[in-house]
Amino acid sequence: MKKIILLGPPGAGKGTQADKICQTLNIPKISTGDMLREAIASGNELGERVDQIMKSGALVSDDIILELILDRTTKNDCANGYLFDGVPRTLGQANLFDQNNILFTHVLELQVENEQIINRMSGRRWHPGSGRTYHITFNPPKNEGIDDETGEPLIQRDDDLPETVKKRLDVYHQETKPLVDFYSNKSSESDLVYATVNGDQSVDDVFQEIQNHI
């Protein structure tokens, strides 16, 4: 049974790799966002609490995240294991999972240089009407700044501006460094596999490296 945490900065290709791992191992991808949406949609008592917290603009507490995870990991589709994407986010959550016997077999960290991620993300261009995305280097439109199908202008989203990307990366590294230390130390004293993966390769090469670890 594989119970995997996938860590990696925004823009590292984590979503793509998570999908490939889940398809190969036939396990579900579990993310905080999905769990919160499912809880609200269920309309149960926990879902109503989550809904009220999110509507108030407050952060959902670690205790509620734990409750959601304990419920989610007992579902039938988790029989072969599961992959956590974007959770745990903090050392506090990692300790809480540990105390409640939510254990993992693998922690994989996708590593990509900040400069490379800023180039990847700041090169994205978006057509608001259709949601079509381009990249000025890897997937450029036929005419610069223009959507191929409509001829309408493309925009750069605020999230993809270099200074915004840099701030997001700073927050990620600040949050993740203690997690990396926690799981790295844990791997030296248990069966947990902690591994870094070079995310600055083709999608297939990154996945091959991941498969070597799992």
GROMACS .gro file of C-alpha atoms in nm:
model
  214
    1MET     CA    1   0.000   0.000   0.000
    2LYS     CA    2   0.142   0.338  -0.106
    3LYS     CA    3   0.066   0.645   0.103
    4ILE     CA    4   0.240   0.936  -0.063
    5ILE     CA    5   0.293   1.305   0.009
    6LEU     CA    6   0.395   1.509  -0.296
    7LEU     CA    7   0.569   1.837  -0.212
    8GLY     CA    8   0.675   2.099  -0.462
    9PRO     CA    9   0.659   2.473  -0.525
   10PRO     CA   10   0.385   2.632  -0.739
   11GLY     CA   11   0.471   2.586  -1.106
   12ALA     CA   12   0.683   2.273  -1.048
   13GLY     CA   13   0.439   2.047  -1.235
   14LYS     CA   14   0.307   1.881  -0.920
   15GLY     CA   15  -0.049   1.844  -1.052
   16THR     CA   16   0.064   1.663  -1.367
   17GLN     CA   17   0.286   1.422  -1.173
   18ALA     CA   18   0.018   1.362  -0.907
   19ASP     CA   19  -0.227   1.258  -1.180
   20LYS     CA   20   0.027   1.022  -1.339
   21ILE     CA   21   0.113   0.860  -1.003
   22CYS     CA   22  -0.255   0.814  -0.914
   23GLN     CA   23  -0.339   0.658  -1.253
   24THR     CA   24  -0.042   0.420  -1.234
   25LEU     CA   25  -0.105   0.307  -0.874
   26ASN     CA   26  -0.486   0.331  -0.891
   27ILE     CA   27  -0.505   0.553  -0.583
   28PRO     CA   28  -0.698   0.877  -0.525
   29LYS     CA   29  -0.544   1.224  -0.505
   30ILE     CA   30  -0.648   1.396  -0.183
   31SER     CA   31  -0.621   1.774  -0.161
   32THR     CA   32  -0.746   2.016   0.101
   33GLY     CA   33  -0.945   2.213  -0.156
   34ASP     CA   34  -1.130   1.905  -0.282
   35MET     CA   35  -1.206   1.787   0.072
   36LEU     CA   36  -1.342   2.126   0.175
   37ARG     CA   37  -1.563   2.146  -0.137
   38GLU     CA   38  -1.692   1.790  -0.083
   39ALA     CA   39  -1.767   1.861   0.284
   40ILE     CA   40  -1.969   2.172   0.196
   41ALA     CA   41  -2.155   1.987  -0.082
   42SER     CA   42  -2.247   1.704   0.157
   43GLY     CA   43  -2.444   1.945   0.376
   44ASN     CA   44  -2.357   1.749   0.692
   45GLU     CA   45  -2.270   1.910   1.026
   46LEU     CA   46  -1.897   1.927   0.949
   47GLY     CA   47  -1.971   2.068   0.603
   48GLU     CA   48  -2.186   2.343   0.752
   49ARG     CA   49  -1.906   2.437   0.993
   50VAL     CA   50  -1.655   2.451   0.706
   51ASP     CA   51  -1.897   2.662   0.497
   52GLN     CA   52  -1.941   2.917   0.778
   53ILE     CA   53  -1.565   2.943   0.838
   54MET     CA   54  -1.487   2.993   0.468
   55LYS     CA   55  -1.765   3.249   0.421
   56SER     CA   56  -1.626   3.447   0.714
   57GLY     CA   57  -1.286   3.456   0.542
   58ALA     CA   58  -1.113   3.276   0.830
   59LEU     CA   59  -0.864   2.992   0.784
   60VAL     CA   60  -0.991   2.638   0.840
   61SER     CA   61  -0.823   2.504   1.156
   62ASP     CA   62  -0.585   2.207   1.159
   63ASP     CA   63  -0.835   2.016   1.374
   64ILE     CA   64  -1.100   2.039   1.102
   65ILE     CA   65  -0.848   1.943   0.831
   66LEU     CA   66  -0.760   1.640   1.045
   67GLU     CA   67  -1.128   1.547   1.083
   68LEU     CA   68  -1.177   1.568   0.705
   69ILE     CA   69  -0.868   1.355   0.639
   70LEU     CA   70  -0.960   1.089   0.893
   71ASP     CA   71  -1.298   1.062   0.720
   72ARG     CA   72  -1.157   1.073   0.363
   73THR     CA   73  -0.889   0.808   0.413
   74THR     CA   74  -1.145   0.550   0.532
   75LYS     CA   75  -1.331   0.560   0.198
   76ASN     CA   76  -1.321   0.248  -0.025
   77ASP     CA   77  -1.108   0.412  -0.296
   78CYS     CA   78  -0.822   0.445  -0.041
   79ALA     CA   79  -0.789   0.066  -0.006
   80ASN     CA   80  -0.464   0.068  -0.212
   81GLY     CA   81  -0.335   0.391  -0.057
   82TYR     CA   82  -0.360   0.757  -0.149
   83LEU     CA   83  -0.161   1.062  -0.255
   84PHE     CA   84  -0.174   1.387  -0.058
   85ASP     CA   85  -0.134   1.699  -0.271
   86GLY     CA   86  -0.073   2.026  -0.085
   87VAL     CA   87  -0.128   1.877   0.258
   88PRO     CA   88   0.024   1.879   0.516
   89ARG     CA   89   0.117   2.243   0.462
   90THR     CA   90   0.272   2.311   0.800
   91LEU     CA   91   0.479   2.137   1.064
   92GLY     CA   92   0.179   2.162   1.299
   93GLN     CA   93  -0.033   1.959   1.056
   94ALA     CA   94   0.245   1.702   1.009
   95ASN     CA   95   0.272   1.651   1.385
   96LEU     CA   96  -0.106   1.625   1.418
   97PHE     CA   97  -0.120   1.358   1.145
   98ASP     CA   98   0.157   1.168   1.320
   99GLN     CA   99  -0.022   1.178   1.656
  100ASN     CA  100  -0.340   1.046   1.492
  101ASN     CA  101  -0.165   0.762   1.312
  102ILE     CA  102  -0.204   0.908   0.961
  103LEU     CA  103   0.122   0.764   0.834
  104PHE     CA  104   0.299   0.773   0.497
  105THR     CA  105   0.523   0.539   0.301
  106HIS     CA  106   0.677   0.802   0.070
  107VAL     CA  107   0.742   1.176   0.081
  108LEU     CA  108   0.855   1.304  -0.259
  109GLU     CA  109   0.977   1.660  -0.306
  110LEU     CA  110   0.984   1.805  -0.659
  111GLN     CA  111   1.273   2.050  -0.676
  112VAL     CA  112   1.295   2.328  -0.936
  113GLU     CA  113   1.510   2.641  -0.912
  114ASN     CA  114   1.317   2.961  -0.831
  115GLU     CA  115   1.443   3.133  -1.146
  116GLN     CA  116   1.316   2.846  -1.362
  117ILE     CA  117   0.971   2.859  -1.201
  118ILE     CA  118   0.949   3.237  -1.242
  119ASN     CA  119   1.033   3.192  -1.614
  120ARG     CA  120   0.774   2.914  -1.650
  121MET     CA  121   0.493   3.101  -1.478
  122SER     CA  122   0.559   3.456  -1.596
  123GLY     CA  123   0.557   3.330  -1.956
  124ARG     CA  124   0.196   3.213  -1.932
  125ARG     CA  125  -0.068   3.398  -2.131
  126TRP     CA  126  -0.443   3.350  -2.100
  127HIS     CA  127  -0.753   3.405  -2.313
  128PRO     CA  128  -1.023   3.516  -2.065
  129GLY     CA  129  -1.320   3.419  -2.284
  130SER     CA  130  -1.228   3.052  -2.331
  131GLY     CA  131  -0.969   2.980  -2.060
  132ARG     CA  132  -0.717   2.877  -2.330
  133THR     CA  133  -0.361   2.910  -2.208
  134TYR     CA  134  -0.038   2.970  -2.396
  135HIS     CA  135   0.327   3.012  -2.306
  136ILE     CA  136   0.549   3.261  -2.483
  137THR     CA  137   0.834   3.004  -2.501
  138PHE     CA  138   0.684   2.654  -2.479
  139ASN     CA  139   0.342   2.700  -2.644
  140PRO     CA  140   0.327   3.041  -2.813
  141PRO     CA  141   0.022   3.167  -3.006
  142LYS     CA  142   0.059   3.201  -3.385
  143ASN     CA  143   0.059   3.579  -3.347
  144GLU     CA  144   0.220   3.732  -3.040
  145GLY     CA  145  -0.034   3.833  -2.774
  146ILE     CA  146  -0.334   3.713  -2.980
  147ASP     CA  147  -0.563   3.411  -2.925
  148ASP     CA  148  -0.535   3.164  -3.217
  149GLU     CA  149  -0.909   3.103  -3.248
  150THR     CA  150  -1.077   3.437  -3.180
  151GLY     CA  151  -0.807   3.692  -3.262
  152GLU     CA  152  -0.875   3.853  -2.924
  153PRO     CA  153  -0.593   3.979  -2.701
  154LEU     CA  154  -0.431   3.751  -2.444
  155ILE     CA  155  -0.360   3.866  -2.090
  156GLN     CA  156  -0.107   3.787  -1.820
  157ARG     CA  157  -0.285   3.703  -1.494
  158ASP     CA  158  -0.177   3.881  -1.175
  159ASP     CA  159  -0.085   3.540  -1.027
  160ASP     CA  160   0.173   3.496  -1.304
  161LEU     CA  161   0.350   3.831  -1.263
  162PRO     CA  162   0.717   3.773  -1.167
  163GLU     CA  163   0.691   3.962  -0.836
  164THR     CA  164   0.376   3.766  -0.738
  165VAL     CA  165   0.539   3.434  -0.828
  166LYS     CA  166   0.846   3.526  -0.621
  167LYS     CA  167   0.628   3.605  -0.316
  168ARG     CA  168   0.444   3.273  -0.352
  169LEU     CA  169   0.776   3.088  -0.375
  170ASP     CA  170   0.909   3.265  -0.064
  171VAL     CA  171   0.597   3.159   0.131
  172TYR     CA  172   0.627   2.802  -0.001
  173HIS     CA  173   0.992   2.764   0.101
  174GLN     CA  174   0.925   2.923   0.442
  175GLU     CA  175   0.638   2.678   0.508
  176THR     CA  176   0.797   2.371   0.354
  177LYS     CA  177   1.152   2.382   0.497
  178PRO     CA  178   1.037   2.260   0.844
  179LEU     CA  179   0.826   1.987   0.675
  180VAL     CA  180   1.123   1.872   0.468
  181ASP     CA  181   1.340   1.854   0.781
  182PHE     CA  182   1.064   1.669   0.971
  183TYR     CA  183   1.015   1.396   0.707
  184SER     CA  184   1.384   1.375   0.620
  185ASN     CA  185   1.468   1.306   0.987
  186LYS     CA  186   1.176   1.062   1.012
  187SER     CA  187   1.303   0.865   0.712
  188SER     CA  188   1.637   0.805   0.885
  189GLU     CA  189   1.464   0.636   1.180
  190SER     CA  190   1.173   0.454   1.010
  191ASP     CA  191   1.066   0.282   0.685
  192LEU     CA  192   0.947   0.613   0.538
  193VAL     CA  193   1.109   0.690   0.200
  194TYR     CA  194   1.196   1.059   0.164
  195ALA     CA  195   1.332   1.152  -0.179
  196THR     CA  196   1.401   1.465  -0.381
  197VAL     CA  197   1.314   1.460  -0.751
  198ASN     CA  198   1.464   1.691  -1.015
  199GLY     CA  199   1.155   1.869  -1.151
  200ASP     CA  200   1.356   2.053  -1.417
  201GLN     CA  201   1.324   1.772  -1.674
  202SER     CA  202   1.061   1.660  -1.923
  203VAL     CA  203   0.732   1.537  -1.773
  204ASP     CA  204   0.820   1.176  -1.864
  205ASP     CA  205   1.171   1.197  -1.717
  206VAL     CA  206   1.037   1.342  -1.391
  207PHE     CA  207   0.781   1.061  -1.373
  208GLN     CA  208   1.048   0.798  -1.442
  209GLU     CA  209   1.254   0.933  -1.152
  210ILE     CA  210   0.945   0.923  -0.927
  211GLN     CA  211   0.877   0.562  -1.029
  212ASN     CA  212   1.232   0.469  -0.930
  213HIS     CA  213   1.148   0.579  -0.576
  214ILE     CA  214   0.803   0.424  -0.541
   0.00000   0.00000   0.00000
